Every structure is written in C-alpha cells, then in structure tokens.
Amino acid sequence: MVPDRGPRREVAWQLVRELIGQPGIRISNRCPRCGADHGPLEVEGAAVTASVSYAAEWAVVAVAPAAAGTVGVDAEPEVDPRRDRTGLTGVLGAGPATTRDWVRVEAALKADRRGLRVEPGLVRVTGTDGTDDETGASWRARVPGRANAIDGWDLDGPPGILVSTALASLEPADR
C-alpha cells in the first residue's frame, strides 16, 4: 500500500527493484508514441519484463523472466463511484462489461506492449469460467495484430481490488 499521498510510482518501482533483487538496474516508462512517462515499463540491466498498475492507494507490480515473453498487470477498485456512475457499457465492444472484464483486457494490452493504442473493444477474452486450459491460464486474450493468444490469470488482490495479469509469449518474428 502506498502511504497517504505518497509517490505511487516511486513505491511501485521500488517493489520492482526488490522483486528483481539485482543491483544496477534502470527502470523507465517512456511512451513510444509521445515520449512522456506513461508507457510500458522497461527494465535495463536484468533479463526480466515488468508491469505496474495503480488502484486506489495500491501499487501492483508483476515481474517475469524476459525469456517467457512480456508481462502485463492491471488492477482496479471493485467499486468506483465515478466509473460505476457512467458504467462500462460499450467500452469493450457492444453491450455491458464488468470491471473484471476490463482488468483482463488491460492486462493483455499491457502484455502486448501496445497498450491503449489497440482498441480495447477489439480484444476477445475467452475461458473466463475460472478453469485452466492446457497452458495453465485461466483465460486467453486475442489481440488484433498478434499471431499468438495472450495467457492470463485472475489474482487475489488487496481487499476491494480486482487484479489480473497476462503473459504474451514472444511472437515468432520477435525471437
């Protein structure tokens, strides 16, 4: 949990450093499109991939070996009066969507590394009944422009926070 009015980014990045446990790493999050500090997390000096999400007073991080692909994580409050007032209808395509639907799509888009440059409503998530498929994933996402499906898992988060993480294996052209 981030201390009241604390610097969430600093806390998250410190968590990433602690999970990696290797001195001398550098972390950045430059947007590939505009150069601002809101792009995918990049870790230099360690063979890992990392992702960060913020929900209420929480900073949530995920770290995976780079050889496995790229990781994405998203977290959202289960109850958000502003979001709940406007609803998620139409955000993920036609019809209603739940907050859980959103965190799955956002985690997959972060793992894809293009984030919201891909229209979230075009992402198709399947296997959401909680049963693992042959990959061990609890759900899979098909992201436009990507040959391989992205595997995802719903995680236990802090009380009142929904968390999903996703792992995008390296595309054949990326190897």
GROMACS .gro file of N, CA and C in nm:
model
  525
    1MET      N    1   0.084  -0.116   0.000
    1MET     CA    2   0.000   0.000   0.000
    1MET      C    3   0.089   0.123   0.000
    2VAL      N    4   0.049   0.221  -0.078
    2VAL     CA    5   0.125   0.345  -0.086
    2VAL      C    6   0.083   0.434   0.030
    3PRO      N    7   0.179   0.491   0.103
    3PRO     CA    8   0.143   0.581   0.213
    3PRO      C    9   0.054   0.694   0.163
    4ASP      N   10  -0.032   0.745   0.252
    4ASP     CA   11  -0.124   0.853   0.217
    4ASP      C   12  -0.050   0.964   0.142
    5ARG      N   13  -0.099   0.995   0.026
    5ARG     CA   14  -0.042   1.098  -0.061
    5ARG      C   15   0.103   1.066  -0.102
    6GLY      N   16   0.139   0.942  -0.092
    6GLY     CA   17   0.274   0.901  -0.125
    6GLY      C   18   0.295   0.893  -0.276
    7PRO      N   19   0.418   0.890  -0.316
    7PRO     CA   20   0.453   0.882  -0.458
    7PRO      C   21   0.436   0.738  -0.510
    8ARG      N   22   0.321   0.710  -0.568
    8ARG     CA   23   0.290   0.572  -0.610
    8ARG      C   24   0.395   0.516  -0.704
    9ARG      N   25   0.442   0.596  -0.798
    9ARG     CA   26   0.541   0.548  -0.894
    9ARG      C   27   0.669   0.505  -0.824
   10GLU      N   28   0.717   0.586  -0.730
   10GLU     CA   29   0.839   0.550  -0.659
   10GLU      C   30   0.822   0.421  -0.581
   11VAL      N   31   0.706   0.404  -0.518
   11VAL     CA   32   0.678   0.282  -0.442
   11VAL      C   33   0.676   0.162  -0.538
   12ALA      N   34   0.606   0.177  -0.650
   12ALA     CA   35   0.597   0.066  -0.747
   12ALA      C   36   0.735   0.029  -0.801
   13TRP      N   37   0.812   0.127  -0.839
   13TRP     CA   38   0.943   0.098  -0.895
   13TRP      C   39   1.035   0.035  -0.791
   14GLN      N   40   1.021   0.075  -0.664
   14GLN     CA   41   1.100   0.012  -0.558
   14GLN      C   42   1.058  -0.134  -0.542
   15LEU      N   43   0.929  -0.162  -0.554
   15LEU     CA   44   0.882  -0.301  -0.549
   15LEU      C   45   0.943  -0.383  -0.662
   16VAL      N   46   0.947  -0.327  -0.782
   16VAL     CA   47   1.007  -0.397  -0.896
   16VAL      C   48   1.154  -0.426  -0.866
   17ARG      N   49   1.226  -0.326  -0.816
   17ARG     CA   50   1.368  -0.346  -0.783
   17ARG      C   51   1.386  -0.457  -0.680
   18GLU      N   52   1.300  -0.458  -0.577
   18GLU     CA   53   1.309  -0.560  -0.472
   18GLU      C   54   1.279  -0.699  -0.528
   19LEU      N   55   1.179  -0.710  -0.614
   19LEU     CA   56   1.146  -0.840  -0.672
   19LEU      C   57   1.259  -0.892  -0.761
   20ILE      N   58   1.323  -0.803  -0.834
   20ILE     CA   59   1.434  -0.845  -0.920
   20ILE      C   60   1.556  -0.879  -0.836
   21GLY      N   61   1.581  -0.801  -0.732
   21GLY     CA   62   1.690  -0.830  -0.640
   21GLY      C   63   1.828  -0.826  -0.702
   22GLN      N   64   1.847  -0.739  -0.795
   22GLN     CA   65   1.974  -0.729  -0.866
   22GLN      C   66   2.016  -0.582  -0.869
   23PRO      N   67   2.139  -0.550  -0.826
   23PRO     CA   68   2.181  -0.409  -0.827
   23PRO      C   69   2.204  -0.357  -0.969
   24GLY      N   70   2.196  -0.228  -0.981
   24GLY     CA   71   2.232  -0.163  -1.107
   24GLY      C   72   2.127  -0.163  -1.216
   25ILE      N   73   2.005  -0.199  -1.185
   25ILE     CA   74   1.903  -0.196  -1.290
   25ILE      C   75   1.851  -0.053  -1.307
   26ARG      N   76   1.804  -0.025  -1.427
   26ARG     CA   77   1.740   0.104  -1.456
   26ARG      C   78   1.599   0.078  -1.504
   27ILE      N   79   1.507   0.160  -1.457
   27ILE     CA   80   1.367   0.146  -1.494
   27ILE      C   81   1.322   0.274  -1.562
   28SER      N   82   1.246   0.260  -1.669
   28SER     CA   83   1.187   0.376  -1.736
   28SER      C   84   1.050   0.336  -1.789
   29ASN      N   85   0.973   0.435  -1.829
   29ASN     CA   86   0.842   0.406  -1.888
   29ASN      C   87   0.805   0.512  -1.993
   30ARG      N   88   0.898   0.537  -2.082
   30ARG     CA   89   0.874   0.632  -2.191
   30ARG      C   90   0.772   0.577  -2.289
   31CYS      N   91   0.675   0.658  -2.323
   31CYS     CA   92   0.574   0.622  -2.421
   31CYS      C   93   0.639   0.618  -2.559
   32PRO      N   94   0.624   0.509  -2.633
   32PRO     CA   95   0.687   0.501  -2.765
   32PRO      C   96   0.626   0.600  -2.865
   33ARG      N   97   0.509   0.650  -2.836
   33ARG     CA   98   0.443   0.742  -2.927
   33ARG      C   99   0.476   0.888  -2.898
   34CYS      N  100   0.467   0.929  -2.770
   34CYS     CA  101   0.484   1.072  -2.740
   34CYS      C  102   0.605   1.103  -2.654
   35GLY      N  103   0.669   1.002  -2.595
   35GLY     CA  104   0.787   1.025  -2.514
   35GLY      C  105   0.761   1.059  -2.369
   36ALA      N  106   0.634   1.075  -2.330
   36ALA     CA  107   0.601   1.106  -2.191
   36ALA      C  108   0.620   0.982  -2.103
   37ASP      N  109   0.621   1.002  -1.973
   37ASP     CA  110   0.643   0.893  -1.877
   37ASP      C  111   0.512   0.822  -1.842
   38HIS      N  112   0.455   0.753  -1.939
   38HIS     CA  113   0.334   0.675  -1.912
   38HIS      C  114   0.327   0.552  -2.002
   39GLY      N  115   0.439   0.511  -2.057
   39GLY     CA  116   0.444   0.395  -2.146
   39GLY      C  117   0.471   0.267  -2.070
   40PRO      N  118   0.496   0.159  -2.144
   40PRO     CA  119   0.524   0.031  -2.079
   40PRO      C  120   0.655   0.037  -2.000
   41LEU      N  121   0.657  -0.032  -1.889
   41LEU     CA  122   0.775  -0.035  -1.804
   41LEU      C  123   0.888  -0.109  -1.875
   42GLU      N  124   1.005  -0.050  -1.876
   42GLU     CA  125   1.125  -0.111  -1.934
   42GLU      C  126   1.228  -0.126  -1.824
   43VAL      N  127   1.289  -0.243  -1.816
   43VAL     CA  128   1.392  -0.269  -1.716
   43VAL      C  129   1.521  -0.297  -1.791
   44GLU      N  130   1.625  -0.218  -1.763
   44GLU     CA  131   1.757  -0.240  -1.822
   44GLU      C  132   1.850  -0.295  -1.715
   45GLY      N  133   1.932  -0.391  -1.753
   45GLY     CA  134   2.029  -0.448  -1.661
   45GLY      C  135   1.985  -0.578  -1.596
   46ALA      N  136   1.869  -0.630  -1.637
   46ALA     CA  137   1.822  -0.758  -1.587
   46ALA      C  138   1.737  -0.821  -1.696
   47ALA      N  139   1.741  -0.953  -1.707
   47ALA     CA  140   1.666  -1.024  -1.810
   47ALA      C  141   1.523  -1.051  -1.762
   48VAL      N  142   1.448  -0.943  -1.738
   48VAL     CA  143   1.312  -0.954  -1.690
   48VAL      C  144   1.222  -0.858  -1.767
   49THR      N  145   1.095  -0.881  -1.754
   49THR     CA  146   0.992  -0.791  -1.802
   49THR      C  147   0.906  -0.756  -1.681
   50ALA      N  148   0.854  -0.634  -1.678
   50ALA     CA  149   0.777  -0.591  -1.561
   50ALA      C  150   0.660  -0.503  -1.605
   51SER      N  151   0.561  -0.497  -1.519
   51SER     CA  152   0.444  -0.414  -1.544
   51SER      C  153   0.394  -0.360  -1.410
   52VAL      N  154   0.329  -0.243  -1.416
   52VAL     CA  155   0.281  -0.176  -1.297
   52VAL      C  156   0.137  -0.130  -1.320
   53SER      N  157   0.059  -0.133  -1.215
   53SER     CA  158  -0.076  -0.077  -1.219
   53SER      C  159  -0.104  -0.011  -1.085
   54TYR      N  160  -0.192   0.088  -1.087
   54TYR     CA  161  -0.229   0.160  -0.966
   54TYR      C  162  -0.380   0.154  -0.950
   55ALA      N  163  -0.424   0.125  -0.828
   55ALA     CA  164  -0.567   0.120  -0.798
   55ALA      C  165  -0.586   0.174  -0.657
   56ALA      N  166  -0.662   0.282  -0.647
   56ALA     CA  167  -0.682   0.347  -0.518
   56ALA      C  168  -0.545   0.375  -0.457
   57GLU      N  169  -0.522   0.331  -0.334
   57GLU     CA  170  -0.393   0.359  -0.271
   57GLU      C  171  -0.290   0.248  -0.292
   58TRP      N  172  -0.318   0.158  -0.385
   58TRP     CA  173  -0.232   0.043  -0.407
   58TRP      C  174  -0.149   0.057  -0.534
   59ALA      N  175  -0.027   0.009  -0.527
   59ALA     CA  176   0.058  -0.008  -0.644
   59ALA      C  177   0.076  -0.159  -0.659
   60VAL      N  178   0.046  -0.211  -0.776
   60VAL     CA  179   0.055  -0.355  -0.802
   60VAL      C  180   0.159  -0.375  -0.911
   61VAL      N  181   0.250  -0.470  -0.891
   61VAL     CA  182   0.355  -0.494  -0.990
   61VAL      C  183   0.360  -0.642  -1.026
   62ALA      N  184   0.409  -0.670  -1.146
   62ALA     CA  185   0.433  -0.807  -1.191
   62ALA      C  186   0.569  -0.810  -1.258
   63VAL      N  187   0.643  -0.916  -1.234
   63VAL     CA  188   0.776  -0.935  -1.293
   63VAL      C  189   0.784  -1.078  -1.343
   64ALA      N  190   0.842  -1.097  -1.462
   64ALA     CA  191   0.859  -1.231  -1.519
   64ALA      C  192   0.992  -1.236  -1.594
   65PRO      N  193   1.048  -1.356  -1.613
   65PRO     CA  194   1.170  -1.368  -1.693
   65PRO      C  195   1.142  -1.323  -1.837
   66ALA      N  196   1.233  -1.248  -1.895
   66ALA     CA  197   1.215  -1.198  -2.031
   66ALA      C  198   1.201  -1.312  -2.131
   67ALA      N  199   1.265  -1.425  -2.104
   67ALA     CA  200   1.257  -1.538  -2.196
   67ALA      C  201   1.115  -1.593  -2.208
   68ALA      N  202   1.030  -1.566  -2.107
   68ALA     CA  203   0.892  -1.615  -2.110
   68ALA      C  204   0.803  -1.528  -2.198
   69GLY      N  205   0.845  -1.406  -2.224
   69GLY     CA  206   0.765  -1.313  -2.303
   69GLY      C  207   0.755  -1.180  -2.231
   70THR      N  208   0.640  -1.115  -2.244
   70THR     CA  209   0.621  -0.987  -2.176
   70THR      C  210   0.499  -0.996  -2.084
   71VAL      N  211   0.511  -0.935  -1.968
   71VAL     CA  212   0.407  -0.943  -1.867
   71VAL      C  213   0.327  -0.812  -1.863
   72GLY      N  214   0.201  -0.825  -1.828
   72GLY     CA  215   0.116  -0.709  -1.805
   72GLY      C  216   0.032  -0.734  -1.681
   73VAL      N  217   0.004  -0.628  -1.607
   73VAL     CA  218  -0.082  -0.639  -1.490
   73VAL      C  219  -0.176  -0.520  -1.487
   74ASP      N  220  -0.298  -0.543  -1.444
   74ASP     CA  221  -0.391  -0.433  -1.423
   74ASP      C  222  -0.466  -0.457  -1.294
   75ALA      N  223  -0.499  -0.349  -1.226
   75ALA     CA  224  -0.574  -0.352  -1.102
   75ALA      C  225  -0.673  -0.237  -1.102
   76GLU      N  226  -0.792  -0.265  -1.054
   76GLU     CA  227  -0.897  -0.164  -1.046
   76GLU      C  228  -0.978  -0.187  -0.919
   77PRO      N  229  -1.026  -0.078  -0.857
   77PRO     CA  230  -1.117  -0.096  -0.744
   77PRO      C  231  -1.245  -0.165  -0.789
   78GLU      N  232  -1.295  -0.257  -0.707
   78GLU     CA  233  -1.422  -0.321  -0.740
   78GLU      C  234  -1.534  -0.218  -0.746
   79VAL      N  235  -1.528  -0.120  -0.657
   79VAL     CA  236  -1.628  -0.014  -0.653
   79VAL      C  237  -1.557   0.118  -0.677
   80ASP      N  238  -1.603   0.190  -0.777
   80ASP     CA  239  -1.551   0.323  -0.810
   80ASP      C  240  -1.672   0.408  -0.847
   81PRO      N  241  -1.716   0.496  -0.758
   81PRO     CA  242  -1.839   0.571  -0.783
   81PRO      C  243  -1.841   0.644  -0.919
   82ARG      N  244  -1.731   0.704  -0.959
   82ARG     CA  245  -1.729   0.776  -1.087
   82ARG      C  246  -1.743   0.679  -1.204
   83ARG      N  247  -1.664   0.573  -1.202
   83ARG     CA  248  -1.673   0.473  -1.308
   83ARG      C  249  -1.809   0.405  -1.308
   84ASP      N  250  -1.856   0.369  -1.189
   84ASP     CA  251  -1.982   0.298  -1.179
   84ASP      C  252  -2.100   0.385  -1.221
   85ARG      N  253  -2.089   0.516  -1.204
   85ARG     CA  254  -2.195   0.607  -1.246
   85ARG      C  255  -2.208   0.609  -1.398
   86THR      N  256  -2.096   0.608  -1.469
   86THR     CA  257  -2.100   0.611  -1.615
   86THR      C  258  -2.110   0.472  -1.674
   87GLY      N  259  -2.059   0.371  -1.603
   87GLY     CA  260  -2.067   0.233  -1.649
   87GLY      C  261  -1.963   0.201  -1.755
   88LEU      N  262  -1.953   0.074  -1.787
   88LEU     CA  263  -1.857   0.026  -1.887
   88LEU      C  264  -1.926  -0.020  -2.015
   89THR      N  265  -2.055   0.004  -2.027
   89THR     CA  266  -2.128  -0.037  -2.147
   89THR      C  267  -2.065   0.028  -2.269
   90GLY      N  268  -2.032  -0.054  -2.368
   90GLY     CA  269  -1.973  -0.006  -2.492
   90GLY      C  270  -1.823   0.014  -2.489
   91VAL      N  271  -1.761   0.007  -2.372
   91VAL     CA  272  -1.616   0.028  -2.362
   91VAL      C  273  -1.539  -0.088  -2.425
   92LEU      N  274  -1.591  -0.208  -2.409
   92LEU     CA  275  -1.525  -0.327  -2.463
   92LEU      C  276  -1.607  -0.388  -2.576
   93GLY      N  277  -1.662  -0.305  -2.659
   93GLY     CA  278  -1.747  -0.351  -2.768
   93GLY      C  279  -1.892  -0.333  -2.729
   94ALA      N  280  -1.979  -0.388  -2.809
   94ALA     CA  281  -2.122  -0.373  -2.784
   94ALA      C  282  -2.162  -0.442  -2.654
   95GLY      N  283  -2.252  -0.382  -2.582
   95GLY     CA  284  -2.305  -0.444  -2.462
   95GLY      C  285  -2.230  -0.407  -2.336
   96PRO      N  286  -2.279  -0.461  -2.225
   96PRO     CA  287  -2.219  -0.429  -2.095
   96PRO      C  288  -2.086  -0.501  -2.074
   97ALA      N  289  -2.006  -0.446  -1.985
   97ALA     CA  290  -1.880  -0.508  -1.944
   97ALA      C  291  -1.866  -0.490  -1.794
   98THR      N  292  -1.794  -0.580  -1.732
   98THR     CA  293  -1.769  -0.569  -1.588
   98THR      C  294  -1.629  -0.514  -1.565
   99THR      N  295  -1.603  -0.478  -1.442
   99THR     CA  296  -1.468  -0.433  -1.407
   99THR      C  297  -1.369  -0.546  -1.427
  100ARG      N  298  -1.408  -0.669  -1.398
  100ARG     CA  299  -1.319  -0.784  -1.420
  100ARG      C  300  -1.288  -0.797  -1.569
  101ASP      N  301  -1.389  -0.779  -1.655
  101ASP     CA  302  -1.363  -0.782  -1.799
  101ASP      C  303  -1.256  -0.679  -1.835
  102TRP      N  304  -1.269  -0.559  -1.779
  102TRP     CA  305  -1.175  -0.451  -1.811
  102TRP      C  306  -1.033  -0.485  -1.766
  103VAL      N  307  -1.015  -0.535  -1.641
  103VAL     CA  308  -0.878  -0.562  -1.596
  103VAL      C  309  -0.813  -0.673  -1.677
  104ARG      N  310  -0.892  -0.769  -1.725
  104ARG     CA  311  -0.835  -0.873  -1.812
  104ARG      C  312  -0.786  -0.812  -1.943
  105VAL      N  313  -0.868  -0.730  -2.005
  105VAL     CA  314  -0.829  -0.669  -2.134
  105VAL      C  315  -0.709  -0.577  -2.114
  106GLU      N  316  -0.711  -0.496  -2.010
  106GLU     CA  317  -0.600  -0.403  -1.986
  106GLU      C  318  -0.470  -0.479  -1.958
  107ALA      N  319  -0.476  -0.587  -1.881
  107ALA     CA  320  -0.355  -0.668  -1.856
  107ALA      C  321  -0.302  -0.726  -1.986
  108ALA      N  322  -0.392  -0.775  -2.072
  108ALA     CA  323  -0.350  -0.831  -2.201
  108ALA      C  324  -0.287  -0.724  -2.289
  109LEU      N  325  -0.345  -0.605  -2.292
  109LEU     CA  326  -0.289  -0.497  -2.375
  109LEU      C  327  -0.155  -0.450  -2.322
  110LYS      N  328  -0.137  -0.451  -2.191
  110LYS     CA  329  -0.006  -0.417  -2.135
  110LYS      C  330   0.097  -0.525  -2.171
  111ALA      N  331   0.058  -0.652  -2.164
  111ALA     CA  332   0.149  -0.760  -2.202
  111ALA      C  333   0.184  -0.751  -2.350
  112ASP      N  334   0.090  -0.710  -2.432
  112ASP     CA  335   0.113  -0.691  -2.575
  112ASP      C  336   0.211  -0.578  -2.602
  113ARG      N  337   0.225  -0.486  -2.508
  113ARG     CA  338   0.316  -0.371  -2.511
  113ARG      C  339   0.265  -0.255  -2.595
  114ARG      N  340   0.148  -0.269  -2.659
  114ARG     CA  341   0.092  -0.156  -2.733
  114ARG      C  342  -0.011  -0.081  -2.651
  115GLY      N  343  -0.055  -0.139  -2.542
  115GLY     CA  344  -0.150  -0.072  -2.455
  115GLY      C  345  -0.273  -0.022  -2.528
  116LEU      N  346  -0.318   0.095  -2.491
  116LEU     CA  347  -0.441   0.151  -2.546
  116LEU      C  348  -0.426   0.205  -2.688
  117ARG      N  349  -0.311   0.181  -2.750
  117ARG     CA  350  -0.301   0.210  -2.894
  117ARG      C  351  -0.381   0.106  -2.973
  118VAL      N  352  -0.417  -0.004  -2.906
  118VAL     CA  353  -0.507  -0.105  -2.964
  118VAL      C  354  -0.645  -0.078  -2.904
  119GLU      N  355  -0.747  -0.078  -2.986
  119GLU     CA  356  -0.885  -0.056  -2.940
  119GLU      C  357  -0.926  -0.168  -2.845
  120PRO      N  358  -0.952  -0.137  -2.717
  120PRO     CA  359  -0.987  -0.242  -2.620
  120PRO      C  360  -1.109  -0.324  -2.662
  121GLY      N  361  -1.203  -0.264  -2.731
  121GLY     CA  362  -1.323  -0.336  -2.772
  121GLY      C  363  -1.298  -0.445  -2.874
  122LEU      N  364  -1.178  -0.446  -2.934
  122LEU     CA  365  -1.145  -0.549  -3.033
  122LEU      C  366  -1.075  -0.670  -2.972
  123VAL      N  367  -1.039  -0.661  -2.844
  123VAL     CA  368  -0.975  -0.772  -2.775
  123VAL      C  369  -1.082  -0.874  -2.737
  124ARG      N  370  -1.056  -1.001  -2.765
  124ARG     CA  371  -1.151  -1.108  -2.734
  124ARG      C  372  -1.092  -1.197  -2.626
  125VAL      N  373  -1.160  -1.203  -2.512
  125VAL     CA  374  -1.115  -1.283  -2.399
  125VAL      C  375  -1.206  -1.406  -2.389
  126THR      N  376  -1.145  -1.524  -2.377
  126THR     CA  377  -1.219  -1.648  -2.365
  126THR      C  378  -1.166  -1.729  -2.246
  127GLY      N  379  -1.245  -1.829  -2.206
  127GLY     CA  380  -1.202  -1.916  -2.096
  127GLY      C  381  -1.215  -1.850  -1.962
  128THR      N  382  -1.312  -1.762  -1.947
  128THR     CA  383  -1.324  -1.685  -1.824
  128THR      C  384  -1.405  -1.754  -1.715
  129ASP      N  385  -1.427  -1.884  -1.730
  129ASP     CA  386  -1.504  -1.956  -1.629
  129ASP      C  387  -1.419  -1.999  -1.510
  130GLY      N  388  -1.290  -1.962  -1.511
  130GLY     CA  389  -1.203  -1.994  -1.399
  130GLY      C  390  -1.132  -2.126  -1.410
  131THR      N  391  -1.156  -2.201  -1.516
  131THR     CA  392  -1.086  -2.329  -1.531
  131THR      C  393  -0.962  -2.309  -1.616
  132ASP      N  394  -0.857  -2.372  -1.577
  132ASP     CA  395  -0.731  -2.361  -1.651
  132ASP      C  396  -0.740  -2.439  -1.781
  133ASP      N  397  -0.678  -2.385  -1.886
  133ASP     CA  398  -0.670  -2.460  -2.012
  133ASP      C  399  -0.537  -2.534  -2.015
  134GLU      N  400  -0.501  -2.586  -2.130
  134GLU     CA  401  -0.378  -2.666  -2.140
  134GLU      C  402  -0.251  -2.586  -2.108
  135THR      N  403  -0.257  -2.453  -2.114
  135THR     CA  404  -0.141  -2.372  -2.083
  135THR      C  405  -0.132  -2.338  -1.935
  136GLY      N  406  -0.236  -2.369  -1.859
  136GLY     CA  407  -0.239  -2.330  -1.719
  136GLY      C  408  -0.301  -2.193  -1.699
  137ALA      N  409  -0.341  -2.128  -1.806
  137ALA     CA  410  -0.402  -1.996  -1.795
  137ALA      C  411  -0.548  -2.010  -1.756
  138SER      N  412  -0.600  -1.910  -1.686
  138SER     CA  413  -0.741  -1.913  -1.653
  138SER      C  414  -0.824  -1.847  -1.762
  139TRP      N  415  -0.760  -1.768  -1.849
  139TRP     CA  416  -0.827  -1.707  -1.964
  139TRP      C  417  -0.723  -1.677  -2.071
  140ARG      N  418  -0.770  -1.654  -2.192
  140ARG     CA  419  -0.682  -1.619  -2.303
  140ARG      C  420  -0.739  -1.499  -2.376
  141ALA      N  421  -0.652  -1.416  -2.427
  141ALA     CA  422  -0.695  -1.296  -2.500
  141ALA      C  423  -0.638  -1.299  -2.640
  142ARG      N  424  -0.722  -1.269  -2.735
  142ARG     CA  425  -0.681  -1.249  -2.874
  142ARG      C  426  -0.677  -1.100  -2.899
  143VAL      N  427  -0.559  -1.050  -2.932
  143VAL     CA  428  -0.537  -0.907  -2.954
  143VAL      C  429  -0.511  -0.886  -3.103
  144PRO      N  430  -0.583  -0.792  -3.166
  144PRO     CA  431  -0.562  -0.768  -3.309
  144PRO      C  432  -0.415  -0.739  -3.341
  145GLY      N  433  -0.370  -0.794  -3.453
  145GLY     CA  434  -0.232  -0.772  -3.497
  145GLY      C  435  -0.131  -0.862  -3.430
  146ARG      N  436  -0.176  -0.960  -3.354
  146ARG     CA  437  -0.088  -1.050  -3.281
  146ARG      C  438  -0.119  -1.194  -3.320
  147ALA      N  439  -0.017  -1.269  -3.359
  147ALA     CA  440  -0.038  -1.407  -3.403
  147ALA      C  441  -0.076  -1.499  -3.287
  148ASN      N  442  -0.010  -1.483  -3.172
  148ASN     CA  443  -0.031  -1.571  -3.058
  148ASN      C  444  -0.131  -1.512  -2.960
  149ALA      N  445  -0.212  -1.599  -2.900
  149ALA     CA  446  -0.300  -1.555  -2.792
  149ALA      C  447  -0.215  -1.521  -2.670
  150ILE      N  448  -0.269  -1.438  -2.585
  150ILE     CA  449  -0.204  -1.399  -2.460
  150ILE      C  450  -0.272  -1.474  -2.347
  151ASP      N  451  -0.193  -1.540  -2.262
  151ASP     CA  452  -0.245  -1.614  -2.148
  151ASP      C  453  -0.263  -1.521  -2.029
  152GLY      N  454  -0.371  -1.542  -1.953
  152GLY     CA  455  -0.397  -1.454  -1.840
  152GLY      C  456  -0.450  -1.527  -1.718
  153TRP      N  457  -0.437  -1.462  -1.605
  153TRP     CA  458  -0.480  -1.516  -1.476
  153TRP      C  459  -0.543  -1.406  -1.393
  154ASP      N  460  -0.648  -1.440  -1.323
  154ASP     CA  461  -0.707  -1.350  -1.224
  154ASP      C  462  -0.640  -1.381  -1.092
  155LEU      N  463  -0.595  -1.277  -1.023
  155LEU     CA  464  -0.519  -1.295  -0.899
  155LEU      C  465  -0.596  -1.241  -0.780
  156ASP      N  466  -0.561  -1.290  -0.662
  156ASP     CA  467  -0.615  -1.231  -0.540
  156ASP      C  468  -0.542  -1.101  -0.516
  157GLY      N  469  -0.617  -0.994  -0.505
  157GLY     CA  470  -0.558  -0.864  -0.478
  157GLY      C  471  -0.589  -0.819  -0.337
  158PRO      N  472  -0.550  -0.698  -0.306
  158PRO     CA  473  -0.588  -0.642  -0.177
  158PRO      C  474  -0.740  -0.636  -0.167
  159PRO      N  475  -0.795  -0.627  -0.047
  159PRO     CA  476  -0.941  -0.620  -0.034
  159PRO      C  477  -1.000  -0.507  -0.119
  160GLY      N  478  -1.102  -0.542  -0.198
  160GLY     CA  479  -1.170  -0.443  -0.280
  160GLY      C  480  -1.102  -0.409  -0.410
  161ILE      N  481  -0.992  -0.478  -0.443
  161ILE     CA  482  -0.917  -0.451  -0.566
  161ILE      C  483  -0.916  -0.576  -0.653
  162LEU      N  484  -0.957  -0.563  -0.779
  162LEU     CA  485  -0.950  -0.673  -0.876
  162LEU      C  486  -0.817  -0.666  -0.948
  163VAL      N  487  -0.749  -0.779  -0.962
  163VAL     CA  488  -0.618  -0.784  -1.027
  163VAL      C  489  -0.616  -0.898  -1.128
  164SER      N  490  -0.566  -0.868  -1.247
  164SER     CA  491  -0.540  -0.970  -1.349
  164SER      C  492  -0.401  -0.947  -1.404
  165THR      N  493  -0.337  -1.057  -1.442
  165THR     CA  494  -0.206  -1.046  -1.506
  165THR      C  495  -0.207  -1.130  -1.633
  166ALA      N  496  -0.120  -1.094  -1.726
  166ALA     CA  497  -0.116  -1.163  -1.854
  166ALA      C  498   0.029  -1.179  -1.896
  167LEU      N  499   0.053  -1.283  -1.977
  167LEU     CA  500   0.187  -1.309  -2.029
  167LEU      C  501   0.175  -1.334  -2.179
  168ALA      N  502   0.242  -1.251  -2.255
  168ALA     CA  503   0.243  -1.264  -2.401
  168ALA      C  504   0.373  -1.331  -2.441
  169SER      N  505   0.363  -1.451  -2.494
  169SER     CA  506   0.484  -1.520  -2.539
  169SER      C  507   0.544  -1.442  -2.655
  170LEU      N  508   0.671  -1.461  -2.677
  170LEU     CA  509   0.737  -1.392  -2.786
  170LEU      C  510   0.679  -1.438  -2.919
  171GLU      N  511   0.646  -1.344  -3.004
  171GLU     CA  512   0.596  -1.376  -3.138
  171GLU      C  513   0.711  -1.436  -3.218
  172PRO      N  514   0.684  -1.522  -3.313
  172PRO     CA  515   0.791  -1.582  -3.393
  172PRO      C  516   0.888  -1.479  -3.450
  173ALA      N  517   0.840  -1.364  -3.493
  173ALA     CA  518   0.927  -1.262  -3.551
  173ALA      C  519   1.013  -1.193  -3.445
  174ASP      N  520   0.971  -1.205  -3.316
  174ASP     CA  521   1.045  -1.139  -3.207
  174ASP      C  522   1.163  -1.223  -3.158
  175ARG      N  523   1.172  -1.347  -3.198
  175ARG     CA  524   1.275  -1.436  -3.143
  175ARG      C  525   1.406  -1.416  -3.210
   0.00000   0.00000   0.00000
